[in-house]
Short mmCIF file of C-alpha atoms in Angstrom, two decimals:
data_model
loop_
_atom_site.label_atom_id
_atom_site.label_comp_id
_atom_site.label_asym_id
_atom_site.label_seq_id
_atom_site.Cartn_x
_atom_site.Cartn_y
_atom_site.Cartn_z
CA UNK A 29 -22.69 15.83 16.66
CA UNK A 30 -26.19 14.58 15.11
CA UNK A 31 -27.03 14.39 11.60
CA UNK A 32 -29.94 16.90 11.66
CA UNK A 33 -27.00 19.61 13.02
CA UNK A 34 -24.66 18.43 9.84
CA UNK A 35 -27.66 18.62 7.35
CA UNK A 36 -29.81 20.96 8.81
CA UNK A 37 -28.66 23.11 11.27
CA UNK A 38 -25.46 24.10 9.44
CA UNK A 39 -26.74 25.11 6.46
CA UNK A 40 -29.54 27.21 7.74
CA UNK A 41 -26.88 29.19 9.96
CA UNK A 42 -24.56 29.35 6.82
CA UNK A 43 -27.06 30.91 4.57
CA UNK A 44 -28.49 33.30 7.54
CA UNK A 45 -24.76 34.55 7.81
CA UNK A 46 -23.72 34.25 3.99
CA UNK A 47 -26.96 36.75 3.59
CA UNK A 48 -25.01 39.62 5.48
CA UNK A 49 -22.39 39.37 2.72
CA UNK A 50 -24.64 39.40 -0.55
CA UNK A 51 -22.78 42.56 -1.69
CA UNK A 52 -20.05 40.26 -2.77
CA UNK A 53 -22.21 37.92 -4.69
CA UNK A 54 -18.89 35.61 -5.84
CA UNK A 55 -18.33 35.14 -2.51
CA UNK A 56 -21.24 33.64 -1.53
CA UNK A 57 -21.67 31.56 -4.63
CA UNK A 58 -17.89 29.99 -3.71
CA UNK A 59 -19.05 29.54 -0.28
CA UNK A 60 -22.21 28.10 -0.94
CA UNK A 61 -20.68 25.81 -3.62
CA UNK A 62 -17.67 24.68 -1.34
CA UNK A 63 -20.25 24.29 1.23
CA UNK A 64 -22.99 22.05 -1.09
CA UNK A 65 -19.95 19.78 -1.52
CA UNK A 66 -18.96 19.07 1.43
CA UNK A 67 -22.69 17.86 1.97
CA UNK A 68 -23.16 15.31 -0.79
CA UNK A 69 -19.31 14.35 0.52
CA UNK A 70 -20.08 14.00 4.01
CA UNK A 71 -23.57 12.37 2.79
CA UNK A 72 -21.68 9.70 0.70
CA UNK A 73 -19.00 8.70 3.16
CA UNK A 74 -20.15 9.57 6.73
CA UNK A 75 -22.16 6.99 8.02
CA UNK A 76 -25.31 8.26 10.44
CA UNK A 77 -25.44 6.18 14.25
CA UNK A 78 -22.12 4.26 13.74
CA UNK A 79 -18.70 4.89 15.36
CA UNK A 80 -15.95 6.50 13.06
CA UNK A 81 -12.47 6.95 13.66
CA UNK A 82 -10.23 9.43 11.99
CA UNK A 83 -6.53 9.55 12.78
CA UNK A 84 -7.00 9.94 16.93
CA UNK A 85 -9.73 11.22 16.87
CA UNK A 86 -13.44 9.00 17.26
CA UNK A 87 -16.90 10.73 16.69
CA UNK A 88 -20.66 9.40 15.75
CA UNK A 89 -23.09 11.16 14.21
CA UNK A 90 -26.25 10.27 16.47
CA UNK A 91 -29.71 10.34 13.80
CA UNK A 92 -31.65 12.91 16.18
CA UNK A 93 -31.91 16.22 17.62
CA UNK A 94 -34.40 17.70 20.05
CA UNK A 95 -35.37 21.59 19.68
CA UNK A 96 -38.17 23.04 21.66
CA UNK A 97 -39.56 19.41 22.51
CA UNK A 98 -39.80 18.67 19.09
CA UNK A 99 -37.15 15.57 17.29
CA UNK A 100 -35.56 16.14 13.86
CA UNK A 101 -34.20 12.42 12.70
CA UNK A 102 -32.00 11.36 9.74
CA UNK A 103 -31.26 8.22 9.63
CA UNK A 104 -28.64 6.09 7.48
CA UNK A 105 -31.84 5.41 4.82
CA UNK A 106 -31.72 8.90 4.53
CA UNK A 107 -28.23 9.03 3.29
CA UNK A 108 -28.55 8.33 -0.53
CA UNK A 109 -31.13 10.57 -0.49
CA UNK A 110 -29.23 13.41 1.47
CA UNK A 111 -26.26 13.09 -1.41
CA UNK A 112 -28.78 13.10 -4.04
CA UNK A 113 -30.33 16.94 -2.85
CA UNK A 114 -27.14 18.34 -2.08
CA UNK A 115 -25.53 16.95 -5.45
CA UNK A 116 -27.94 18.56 -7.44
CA UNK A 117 -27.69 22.03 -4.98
CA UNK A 118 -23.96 21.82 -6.04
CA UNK A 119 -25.53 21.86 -9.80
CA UNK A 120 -28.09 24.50 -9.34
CA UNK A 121 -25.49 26.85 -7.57
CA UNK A 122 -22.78 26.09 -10.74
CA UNK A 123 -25.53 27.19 -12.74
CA UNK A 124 -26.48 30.56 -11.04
CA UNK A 125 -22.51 31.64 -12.26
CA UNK A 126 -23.94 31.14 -15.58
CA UNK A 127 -27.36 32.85 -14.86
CA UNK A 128 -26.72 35.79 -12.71
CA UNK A 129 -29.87 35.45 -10.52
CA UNK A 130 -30.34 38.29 -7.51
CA UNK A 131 -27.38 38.42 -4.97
CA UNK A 132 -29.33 36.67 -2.04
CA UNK A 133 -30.00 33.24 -4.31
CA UNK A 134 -26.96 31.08 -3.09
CA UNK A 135 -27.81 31.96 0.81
CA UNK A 136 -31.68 31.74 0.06
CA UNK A 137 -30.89 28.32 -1.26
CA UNK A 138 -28.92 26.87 1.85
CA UNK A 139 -31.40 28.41 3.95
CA UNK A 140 -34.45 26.91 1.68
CA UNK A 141 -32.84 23.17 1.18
CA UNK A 142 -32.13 23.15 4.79
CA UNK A 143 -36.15 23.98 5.71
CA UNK A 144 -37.31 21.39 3.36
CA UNK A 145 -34.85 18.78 4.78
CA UNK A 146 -36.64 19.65 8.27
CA UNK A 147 -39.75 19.28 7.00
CA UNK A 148 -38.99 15.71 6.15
CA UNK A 149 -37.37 15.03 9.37
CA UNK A 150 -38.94 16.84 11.85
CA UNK A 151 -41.72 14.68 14.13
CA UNK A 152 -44.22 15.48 14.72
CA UNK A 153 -45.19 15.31 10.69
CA UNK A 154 -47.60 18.76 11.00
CA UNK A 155 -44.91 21.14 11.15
CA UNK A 156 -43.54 20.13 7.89
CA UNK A 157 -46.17 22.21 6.34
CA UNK A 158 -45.36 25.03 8.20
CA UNK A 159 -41.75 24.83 6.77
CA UNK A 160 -43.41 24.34 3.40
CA UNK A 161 -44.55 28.09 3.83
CA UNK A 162 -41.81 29.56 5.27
CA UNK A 163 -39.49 28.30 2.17
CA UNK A 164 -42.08 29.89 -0.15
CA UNK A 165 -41.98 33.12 1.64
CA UNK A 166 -38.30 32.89 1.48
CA UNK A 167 -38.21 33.12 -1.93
CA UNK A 168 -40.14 36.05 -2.25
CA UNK A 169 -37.51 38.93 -2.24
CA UNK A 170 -35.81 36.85 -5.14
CA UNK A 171 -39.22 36.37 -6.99
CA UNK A 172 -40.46 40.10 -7.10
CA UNK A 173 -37.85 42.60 -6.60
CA UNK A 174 -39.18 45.91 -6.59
CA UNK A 175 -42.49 44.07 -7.20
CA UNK A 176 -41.41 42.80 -10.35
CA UNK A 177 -43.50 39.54 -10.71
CA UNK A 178 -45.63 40.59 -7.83
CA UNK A 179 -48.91 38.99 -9.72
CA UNK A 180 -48.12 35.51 -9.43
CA UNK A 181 -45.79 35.69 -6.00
CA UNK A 182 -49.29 36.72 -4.30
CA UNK A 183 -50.86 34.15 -5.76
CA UNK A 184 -48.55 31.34 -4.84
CA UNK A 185 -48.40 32.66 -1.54
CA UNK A 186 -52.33 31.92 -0.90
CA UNK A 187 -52.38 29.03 -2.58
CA UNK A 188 -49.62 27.85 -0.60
CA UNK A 189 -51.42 29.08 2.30
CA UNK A 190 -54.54 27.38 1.51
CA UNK A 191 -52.90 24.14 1.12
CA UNK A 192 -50.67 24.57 4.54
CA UNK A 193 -53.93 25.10 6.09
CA UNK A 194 -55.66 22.07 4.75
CA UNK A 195 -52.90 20.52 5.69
CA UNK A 196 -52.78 21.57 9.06
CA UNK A 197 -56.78 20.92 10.02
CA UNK A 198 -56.70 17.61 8.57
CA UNK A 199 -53.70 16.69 10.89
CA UNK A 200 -55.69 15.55 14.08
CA UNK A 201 -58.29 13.27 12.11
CA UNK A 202 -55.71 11.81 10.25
CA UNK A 203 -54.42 10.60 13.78
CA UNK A 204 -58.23 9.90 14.62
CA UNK A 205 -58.54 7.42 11.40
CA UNK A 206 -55.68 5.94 11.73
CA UNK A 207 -56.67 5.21 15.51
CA UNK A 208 -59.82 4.58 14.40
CA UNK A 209 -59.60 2.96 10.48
CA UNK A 210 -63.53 1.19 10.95
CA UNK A 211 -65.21 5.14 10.60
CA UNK A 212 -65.25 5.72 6.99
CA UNK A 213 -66.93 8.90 7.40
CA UNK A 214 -64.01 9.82 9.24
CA UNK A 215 -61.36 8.65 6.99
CA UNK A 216 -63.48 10.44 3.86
CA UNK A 217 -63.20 13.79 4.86
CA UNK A 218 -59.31 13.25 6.02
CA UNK A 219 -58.93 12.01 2.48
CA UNK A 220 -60.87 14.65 0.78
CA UNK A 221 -58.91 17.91 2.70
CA UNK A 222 -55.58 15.68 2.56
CA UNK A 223 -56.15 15.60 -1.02
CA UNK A 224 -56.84 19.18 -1.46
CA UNK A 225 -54.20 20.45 0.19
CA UNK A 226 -51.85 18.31 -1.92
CA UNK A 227 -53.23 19.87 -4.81
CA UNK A 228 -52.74 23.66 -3.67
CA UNK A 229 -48.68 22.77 -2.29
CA UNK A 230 -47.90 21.15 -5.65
CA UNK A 231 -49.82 23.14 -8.41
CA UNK A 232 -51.95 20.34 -9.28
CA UNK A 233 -54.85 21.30 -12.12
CA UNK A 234 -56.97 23.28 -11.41
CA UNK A 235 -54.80 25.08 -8.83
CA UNK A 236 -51.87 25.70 -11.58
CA UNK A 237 -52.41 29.21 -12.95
CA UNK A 238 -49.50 30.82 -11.02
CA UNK A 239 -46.90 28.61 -12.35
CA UNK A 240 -46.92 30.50 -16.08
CA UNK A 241 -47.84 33.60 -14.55
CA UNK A 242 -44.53 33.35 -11.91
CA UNK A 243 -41.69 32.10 -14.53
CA UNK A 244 -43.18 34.76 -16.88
CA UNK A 245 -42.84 37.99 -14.10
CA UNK A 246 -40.41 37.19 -11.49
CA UNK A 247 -36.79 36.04 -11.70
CA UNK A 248 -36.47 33.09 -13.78
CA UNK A 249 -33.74 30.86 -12.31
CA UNK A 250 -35.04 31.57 -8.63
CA UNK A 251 -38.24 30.79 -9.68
CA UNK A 252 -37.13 27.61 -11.29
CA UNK A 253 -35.30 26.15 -8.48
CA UNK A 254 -38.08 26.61 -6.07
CA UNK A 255 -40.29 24.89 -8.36
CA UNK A 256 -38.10 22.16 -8.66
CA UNK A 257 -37.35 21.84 -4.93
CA UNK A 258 -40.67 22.30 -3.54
CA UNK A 259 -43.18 20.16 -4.99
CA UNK A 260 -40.26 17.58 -4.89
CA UNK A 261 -40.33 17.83 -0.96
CA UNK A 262 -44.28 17.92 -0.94
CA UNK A 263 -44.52 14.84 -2.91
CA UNK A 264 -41.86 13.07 -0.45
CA UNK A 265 -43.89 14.73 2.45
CA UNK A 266 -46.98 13.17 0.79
CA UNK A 267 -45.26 9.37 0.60
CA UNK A 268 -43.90 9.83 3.93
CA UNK A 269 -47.85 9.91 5.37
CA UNK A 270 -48.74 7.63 2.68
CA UNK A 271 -46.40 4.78 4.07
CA UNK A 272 -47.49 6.21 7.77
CA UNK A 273 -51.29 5.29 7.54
CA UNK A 274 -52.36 1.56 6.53
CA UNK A 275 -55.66 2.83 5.45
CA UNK A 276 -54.08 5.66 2.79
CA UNK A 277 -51.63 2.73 1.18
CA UNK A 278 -54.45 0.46 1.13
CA UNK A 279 -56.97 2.78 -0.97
CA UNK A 280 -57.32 1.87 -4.22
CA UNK A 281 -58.88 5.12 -4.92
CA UNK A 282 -55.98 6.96 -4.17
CA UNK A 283 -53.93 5.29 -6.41
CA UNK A 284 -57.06 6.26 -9.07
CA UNK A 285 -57.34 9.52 -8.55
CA UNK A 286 -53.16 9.97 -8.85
CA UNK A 287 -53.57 7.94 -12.00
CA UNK A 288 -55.90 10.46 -13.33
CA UNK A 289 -54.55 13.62 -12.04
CA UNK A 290 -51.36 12.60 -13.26
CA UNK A 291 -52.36 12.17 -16.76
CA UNK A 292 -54.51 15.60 -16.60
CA UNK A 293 -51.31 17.63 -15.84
CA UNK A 294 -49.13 15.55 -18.37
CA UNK A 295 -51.73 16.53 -21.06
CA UNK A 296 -52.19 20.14 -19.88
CA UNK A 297 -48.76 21.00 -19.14
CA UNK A 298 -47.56 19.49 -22.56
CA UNK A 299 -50.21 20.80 -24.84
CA UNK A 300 -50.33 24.38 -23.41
CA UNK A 301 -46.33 24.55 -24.02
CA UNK A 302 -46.69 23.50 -27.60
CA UNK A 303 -49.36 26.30 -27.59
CA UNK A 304 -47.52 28.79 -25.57
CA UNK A 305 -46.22 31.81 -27.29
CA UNK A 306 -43.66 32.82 -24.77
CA UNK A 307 -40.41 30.96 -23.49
CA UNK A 308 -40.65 31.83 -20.14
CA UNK A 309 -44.12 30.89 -19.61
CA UNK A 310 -43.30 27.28 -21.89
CA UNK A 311 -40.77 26.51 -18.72
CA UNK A 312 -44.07 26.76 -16.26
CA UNK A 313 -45.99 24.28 -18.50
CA UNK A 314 -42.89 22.19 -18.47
CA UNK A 315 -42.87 21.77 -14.61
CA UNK A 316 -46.56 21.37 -14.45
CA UNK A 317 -46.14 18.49 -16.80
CA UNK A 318 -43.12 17.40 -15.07
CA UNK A 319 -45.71 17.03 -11.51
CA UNK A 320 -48.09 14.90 -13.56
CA UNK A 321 -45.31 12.25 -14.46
CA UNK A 322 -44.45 12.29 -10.84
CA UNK A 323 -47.70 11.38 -9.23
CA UNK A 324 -48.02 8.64 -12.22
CA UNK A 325 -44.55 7.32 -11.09
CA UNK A 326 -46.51 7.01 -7.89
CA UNK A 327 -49.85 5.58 -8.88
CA UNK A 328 -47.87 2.46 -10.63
CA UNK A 329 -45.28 1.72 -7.57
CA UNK A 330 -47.21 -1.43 -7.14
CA UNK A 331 -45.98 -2.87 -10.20
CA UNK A 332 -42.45 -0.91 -10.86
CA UNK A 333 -41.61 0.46 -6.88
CA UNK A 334 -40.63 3.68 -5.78
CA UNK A 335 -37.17 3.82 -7.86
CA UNK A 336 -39.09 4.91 -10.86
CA UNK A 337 -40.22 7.93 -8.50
CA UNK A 338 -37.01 8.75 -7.71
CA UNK A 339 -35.28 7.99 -11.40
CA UNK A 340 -37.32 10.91 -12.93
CA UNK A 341 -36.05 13.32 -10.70
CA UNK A 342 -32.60 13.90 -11.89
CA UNK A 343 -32.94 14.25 -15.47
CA UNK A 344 -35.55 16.34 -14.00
CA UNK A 345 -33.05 18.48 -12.44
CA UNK A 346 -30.20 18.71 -14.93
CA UNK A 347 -32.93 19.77 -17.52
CA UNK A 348 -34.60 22.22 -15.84
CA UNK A 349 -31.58 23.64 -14.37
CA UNK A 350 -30.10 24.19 -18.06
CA UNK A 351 -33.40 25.40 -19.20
CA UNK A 352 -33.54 28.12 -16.34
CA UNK A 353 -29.73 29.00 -16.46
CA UNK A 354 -30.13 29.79 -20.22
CA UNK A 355 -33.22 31.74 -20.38
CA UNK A 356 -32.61 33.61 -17.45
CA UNK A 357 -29.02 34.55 -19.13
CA UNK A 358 -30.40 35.42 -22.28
CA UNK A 359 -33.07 37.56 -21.10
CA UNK A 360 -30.22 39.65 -19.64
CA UNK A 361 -29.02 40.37 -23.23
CA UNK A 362 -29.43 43.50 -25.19
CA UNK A 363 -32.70 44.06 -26.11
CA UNK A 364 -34.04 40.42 -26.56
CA UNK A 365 -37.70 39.41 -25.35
CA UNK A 366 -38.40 36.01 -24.43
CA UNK A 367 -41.63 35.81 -27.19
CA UNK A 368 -41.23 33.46 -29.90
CA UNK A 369 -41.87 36.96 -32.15
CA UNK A 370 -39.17 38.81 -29.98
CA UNK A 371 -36.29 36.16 -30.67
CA UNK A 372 -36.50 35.93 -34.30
CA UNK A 373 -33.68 35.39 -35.96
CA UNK A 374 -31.51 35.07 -33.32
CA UNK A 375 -30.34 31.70 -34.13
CA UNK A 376 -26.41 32.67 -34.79
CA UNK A 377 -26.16 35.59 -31.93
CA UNK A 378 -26.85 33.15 -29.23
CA UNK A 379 -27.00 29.91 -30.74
CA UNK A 380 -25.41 28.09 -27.53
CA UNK A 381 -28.21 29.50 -25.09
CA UNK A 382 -30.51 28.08 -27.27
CA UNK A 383 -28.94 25.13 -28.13
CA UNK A 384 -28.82 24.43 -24.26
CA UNK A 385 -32.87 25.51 -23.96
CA UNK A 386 -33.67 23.35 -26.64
CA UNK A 387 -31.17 19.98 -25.20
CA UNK A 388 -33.44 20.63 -21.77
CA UNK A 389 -37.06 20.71 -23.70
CA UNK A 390 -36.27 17.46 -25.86
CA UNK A 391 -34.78 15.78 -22.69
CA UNK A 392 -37.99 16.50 -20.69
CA UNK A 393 -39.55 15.77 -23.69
CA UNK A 394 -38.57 11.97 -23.72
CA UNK A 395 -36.18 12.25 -27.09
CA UNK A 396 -34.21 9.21 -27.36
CA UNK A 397 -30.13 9.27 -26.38
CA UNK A 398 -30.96 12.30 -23.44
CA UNK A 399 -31.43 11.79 -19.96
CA UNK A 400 -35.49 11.91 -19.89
CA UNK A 401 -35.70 9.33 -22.42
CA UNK A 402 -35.01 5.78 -20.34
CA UNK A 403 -36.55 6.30 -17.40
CA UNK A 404 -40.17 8.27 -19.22
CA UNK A 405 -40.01 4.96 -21.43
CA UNK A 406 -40.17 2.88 -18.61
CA UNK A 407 -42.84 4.40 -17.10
CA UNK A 408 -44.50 4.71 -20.23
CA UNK A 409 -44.32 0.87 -20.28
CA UNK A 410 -45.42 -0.09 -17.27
CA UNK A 411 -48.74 2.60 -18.02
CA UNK A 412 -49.57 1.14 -21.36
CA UNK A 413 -49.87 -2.28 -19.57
CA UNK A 414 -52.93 -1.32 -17.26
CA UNK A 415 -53.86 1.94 -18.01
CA UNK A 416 -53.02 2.63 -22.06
CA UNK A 417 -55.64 5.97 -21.96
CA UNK A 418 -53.20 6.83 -19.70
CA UNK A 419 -50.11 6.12 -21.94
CA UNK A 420 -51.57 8.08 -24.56
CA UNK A 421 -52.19 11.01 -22.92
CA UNK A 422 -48.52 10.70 -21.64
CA UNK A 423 -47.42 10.37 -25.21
CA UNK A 424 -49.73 13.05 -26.14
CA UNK A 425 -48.83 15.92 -23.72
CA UNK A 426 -44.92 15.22 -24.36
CA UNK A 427 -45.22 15.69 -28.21
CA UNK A 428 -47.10 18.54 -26.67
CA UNK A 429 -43.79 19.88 -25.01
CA UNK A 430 -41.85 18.60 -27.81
CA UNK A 431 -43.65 21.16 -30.20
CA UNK A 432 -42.50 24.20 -28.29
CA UNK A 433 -38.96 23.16 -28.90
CA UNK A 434 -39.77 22.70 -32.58
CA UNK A 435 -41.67 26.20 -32.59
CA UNK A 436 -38.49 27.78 -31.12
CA UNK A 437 -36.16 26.38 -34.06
CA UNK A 438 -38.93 27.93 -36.58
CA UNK A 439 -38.56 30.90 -35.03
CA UNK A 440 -34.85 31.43 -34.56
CA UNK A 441 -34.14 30.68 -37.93
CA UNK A 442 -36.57 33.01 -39.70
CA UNK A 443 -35.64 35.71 -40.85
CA UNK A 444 -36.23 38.78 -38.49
CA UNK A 445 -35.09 42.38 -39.14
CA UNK A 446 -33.14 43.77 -35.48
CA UNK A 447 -31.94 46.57 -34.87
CA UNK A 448 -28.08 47.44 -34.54
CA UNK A 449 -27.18 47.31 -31.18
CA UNK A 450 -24.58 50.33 -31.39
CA UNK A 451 -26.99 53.16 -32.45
CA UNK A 452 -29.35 54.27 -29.54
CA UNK A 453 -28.07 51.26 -27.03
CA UNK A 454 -26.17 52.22 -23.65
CA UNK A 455 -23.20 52.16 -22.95
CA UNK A 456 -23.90 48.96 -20.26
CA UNK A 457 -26.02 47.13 -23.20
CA UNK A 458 -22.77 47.28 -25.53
CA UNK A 459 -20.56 45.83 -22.66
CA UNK A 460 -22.76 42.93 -22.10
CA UNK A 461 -23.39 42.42 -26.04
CA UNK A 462 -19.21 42.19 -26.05
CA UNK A 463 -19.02 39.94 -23.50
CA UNK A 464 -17.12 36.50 -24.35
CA UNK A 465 -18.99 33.08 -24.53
CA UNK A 466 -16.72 31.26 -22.47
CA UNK A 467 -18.90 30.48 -19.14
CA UNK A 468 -21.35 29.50 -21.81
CA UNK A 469 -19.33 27.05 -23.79
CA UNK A 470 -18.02 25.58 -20.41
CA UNK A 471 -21.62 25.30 -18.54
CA UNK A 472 -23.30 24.59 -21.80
CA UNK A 473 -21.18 21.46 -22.74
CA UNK A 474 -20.74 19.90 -19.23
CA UNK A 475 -24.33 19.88 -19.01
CA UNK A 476 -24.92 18.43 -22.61
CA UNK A 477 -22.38 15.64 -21.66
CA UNK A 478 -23.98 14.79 -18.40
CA UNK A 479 -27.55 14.63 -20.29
CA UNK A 480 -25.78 12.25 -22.82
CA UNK A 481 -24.20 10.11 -20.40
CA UNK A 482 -27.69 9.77 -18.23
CA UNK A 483 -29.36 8.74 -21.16
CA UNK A 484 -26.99 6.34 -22.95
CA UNK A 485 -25.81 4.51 -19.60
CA UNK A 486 -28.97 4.79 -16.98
CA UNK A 487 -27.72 1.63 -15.61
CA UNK A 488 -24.84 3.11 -13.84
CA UNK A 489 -27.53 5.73 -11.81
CA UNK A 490 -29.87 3.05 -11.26
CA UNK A 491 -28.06 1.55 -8.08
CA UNK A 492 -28.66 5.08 -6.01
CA UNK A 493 -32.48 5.43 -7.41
CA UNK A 494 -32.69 1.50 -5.96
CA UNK A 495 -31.33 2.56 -2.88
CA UNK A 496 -33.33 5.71 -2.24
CA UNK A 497 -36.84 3.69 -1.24
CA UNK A 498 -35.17 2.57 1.83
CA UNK A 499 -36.44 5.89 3.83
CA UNK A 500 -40.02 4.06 3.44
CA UNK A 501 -40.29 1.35 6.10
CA UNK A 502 -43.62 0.22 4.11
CA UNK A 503 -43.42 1.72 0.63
CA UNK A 504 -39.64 0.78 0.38
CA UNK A 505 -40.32 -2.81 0.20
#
C-alpha cells in the first residue's frame, strides 16, 4: 500500500460512500470520527518508505502513487503534518455533535480534507488549484441549503474561480522564470498574477467581502471549517512554490508586500469585529484577521522559521472550532438572533454557549493564560524588532477583536425584555428550549481545558510545530 492510498484515497472513498447514508447522521459522525482517528494514529506511528513488521505479517507504505500519469507523494516529512490535520478533523467532527450542522458535513469533510491533502501532494503543482475549487464547490450544498446563504456562496465561488484561474495561467511562466531567472520582465508578471491569485484563494483585502457576508447567511459551522481548512492549504500551497523557485525566496519584495498585507488584514479584520453588530458576521472578521497573522508569520521566517507559521494554527483551530460549534448551536435555539440587540439579556439562559464564544474571541484575541496568547506574543516580538508599525497595527486590530467580546458581555447582561417561550412557541421550539445542557457542559469544558493547557505549557506543542518545516527542503532549514 502507498501513503497517498492511506491518506488520500481512503478517505475520499469513505466520505463518497458515508454520503449514501446521511439519513442516519450519528452514523456517519461515529464513522467519520473512528475513521479521523485512525488517521492521526496511523500518521503518528506508521512510518512512510520503511519496512514494518506486525506479528507475521511485513508491509511498507511506499510515498507515491501514479493516477492517470500524474504522482501523488507523501513522504515521512509529511508525517507530523498528516497527524496534525487529521487531529484537528477528529476535533472539528467532536464538535459538529455539539453543533448539529447539515447531515452531509462529516462525509463532506473526509471528502474535502482528502482533496486538499492531494492538492499538496499531487505533481505536477497546477492541479492543486483545481482541487482548491472542487473543495469549495463541495461545500456548497452545506453552505446554502435551499439557497439559504446563496449571496455570498456565489461570490466565493468566482472569487475562487478567479484566483484558480490566475493560478492556472501563471503556471507555465512560472516554469519559464524559473528556467529562465535573468528576464525580469518575465518573472514580474509571474509575480504580479501569482500574487493575485493568492489574494482571491485566501480572502486577502480587498477581495474579503464574502467572508462576513457567508458566516452571516449560510450554515455557520460548515462555513467555519472550510474557512479554516482552505486558506490553511492555500497558504501551504503558496510555501510549497515559494521553497520551489530560487527567485520567489530570494525577493525581498515578497517578503514586503506579505509584511504589509498582513498587517492590513490584522487591522481590518480586528477593527471591523469590534465594530460589527452581529455575531455571526464578528466570526468572518475573526478569520480575516486570523489570514493576516498568517502571512506575517511568513514575512518574518527569516528571523523566527517556519514553526511560528505552523504554531498559530492550532490555537487557531481549537478557537474557531468552539466559536463555530457555539454559535451555530445557539442560533438553533428558540427564537434567539445572533445581533448584539437580539441576544440581550441572555446571559443566564445560555451562559455556557457564550462563555465558550467569548473563551474563543479572547484566545484569538491574544489574552494572556489561553492558547493564542504565547505564540501571537512571539510573533509580536519578533515584529516590533524590525517592523514596530507593524506591531502596532497587530496590537491594534486584536484590541479590535477583543472589543467584540467585550461588546457581547455588555449586551448579555443588560437588561432585555423576551418573550415567554410557552405562549405562541411550537411545540418543536419548547422541546429544544427543554433540552438538557449536558453535551454542552462536556464539549464546553474539554475545550476550555485544552485552551488552558496550550497556553500555560506551549512548550510541550512546540516539538511537533519544530518538526513540521521539514516538508520544505529549502524553507525548512
Amino acid at each position: 500500500m502507498s501513503a497517498p492510498v492511506l491518506w488520500i484515497l481512503i478517505p475520499a472513498g469513505v466520505g463518497l460512500v458515508l454520503a449514501l447514508f446521511s439519513g442516519s447522521p450519528r452514523f456517519t459522525f461515529t464513522f467519520a470520527l473512528v475513521l479521523a482517528f485512525l488517521l492521526a494514529w496511523a500518521a503518528l506511528l506508521l512510518p512512510i518508505d520503511q519496512p514494518l513488521a506486525v506479528g507475521g505479517f511485513a508491509f511498507k507504505l511506499t510515498p507515491t502513487f501514479f493516477f492517470l500519469g500524474r504522482s501523488l507523494d507523501l513522504t515521512v516529512s509529511d508525517q507530523p503534518l498528516l497527524l496534525g490535520v487529521w487531529g484537528l478533523v477528529f476535533l472539528w467532527l467532536a464538535g459538529g455533535l455539539f453543533a448539529q450542522p447539515p447531515r452531509l458535513f462529516a462525509p463532506a469533510v473526509l471528502v474535502a480534507v482528502a482533496l486538499l491533502t492531494a492538492a499538496l501532494a499531487v505533481t505536477p503543482f497546477l492541479y492543486a488549484a483545481l482541487l482548491f475549487e472542487l473543495t469549495a464547490m463541495l461545500f456548497v450544498p452545506l453552505l446554502a441549503p435551499q439557497g439559504r446563504g446563496s449571496r455570498g456562496v456565489l461570490r466565493m465561488l468566482a472569487f475562487m474561480t478567479i484566483g484558480m484561474t490566475f493560478i492556472l495561467f501563471v503556471g507555465w511562466m512560472l516554469e519559464g522564470a524559473a528556467a529562465s531567472p535573468g528576464i525580469p520582465v518575465l518573472t514580474l508578471r509571474a509575480g504580479v498574477l501569482l500574487g493575485l491569485g493568492f489574494a482571491f484563494l485566501m480572502a486577502v483585502f480587498p477581495f474579503h467581502s464574502w467572508v462576513p457576508m457567508l458566516m452571516e447567511g449560510a450554515d455557520l459551522y460548515s462555513a467555519a471549517f472550510l474557512l479554516f481548512m482552505l486558506p490553511g492549504a492555500v497558504a501551504l500551497f503558496g510555501l510549497e512554490l515559494v521553497d520551489r523557485f530560487v527567485w520567489l525566496r530570494q525577493s525581498p519584495t515578497l517578503f514586503t508586500l506579505l509584511l504589509a498585507g498582513g498587517a492590513i488584514m490584522v487591522l481590518v479584520g480586528g477593527l471591523l469585529a469590534g465594530l460589527e453588530r452581529r455575531l455571526d458576521r464578528q466570526l468572518g472578521f475573526a478569520i480575516l484577521l486570523e489570514t493576516g497573522m498568517s502571512m506575517l508569520a511568513v514575512a518574518v521566517l527569516q528571523s523566527t522559521g517556519l514553526a511560528l507559521f505552523f504554531a498559530l494554527l492550532l490555537p487557531r483551530g481549537i478557537s474557531l472550532l468552539v466559536w463555530a460549534a457555539s454559535l451555530a448551536n445557539l442560533s438553533q435555539q428558540p427564537r434567539v438572533d445572533l445581533s448584539l440587540a437580539g441576544v440581550k439579556g441572555l446571559a443566564g439562559r445560555y451562559a455556557l454557549r457564550f462563555a465558550a464564544i467569548l473563551m474563543a474571541i479572547f484566545s484569538l484575541a491574544g489574552l494572556p493564560l489561553l492558547s493564542g496568547f504565547p505564540f501571537r506574543m512571539l510573533l509580536i516580538q519578533n515584529l516590533a524588532v524590525d517592523s514596530p508599525w507593524v506591531a502596532g497595527a497587530v496590537l491594534l486590530g486584536n484590541f479590535g477583536l477583543m472589543a467584540s467580546g467585550l461588546r457581547i458581555i455588555a449586551s448579555i447582561v443588560s437588561e432585555a425584555p423576551r418573550p415567554d417561550l410557552s405562549v405562541a412557541v411550537t411545540g418543536d421550539e419548547l422541546e429544544r428550549a427543554r433540552t438538557p445542557d449536558f453535551p454542552a457542559w462536556l464539549f464546553i469544558s474539554v475545550a476550555g481545558a485544552g485552551s488552558l493547557v496550550v497556553g500555560l505549557f506551549p512548550q510541550w506543542f512546540w516539538p511537533l510545530f519544530d518538526r513540521l518545516p521539514a516538508i520544505f527542503t529549502q524553507l525548512g532549514h
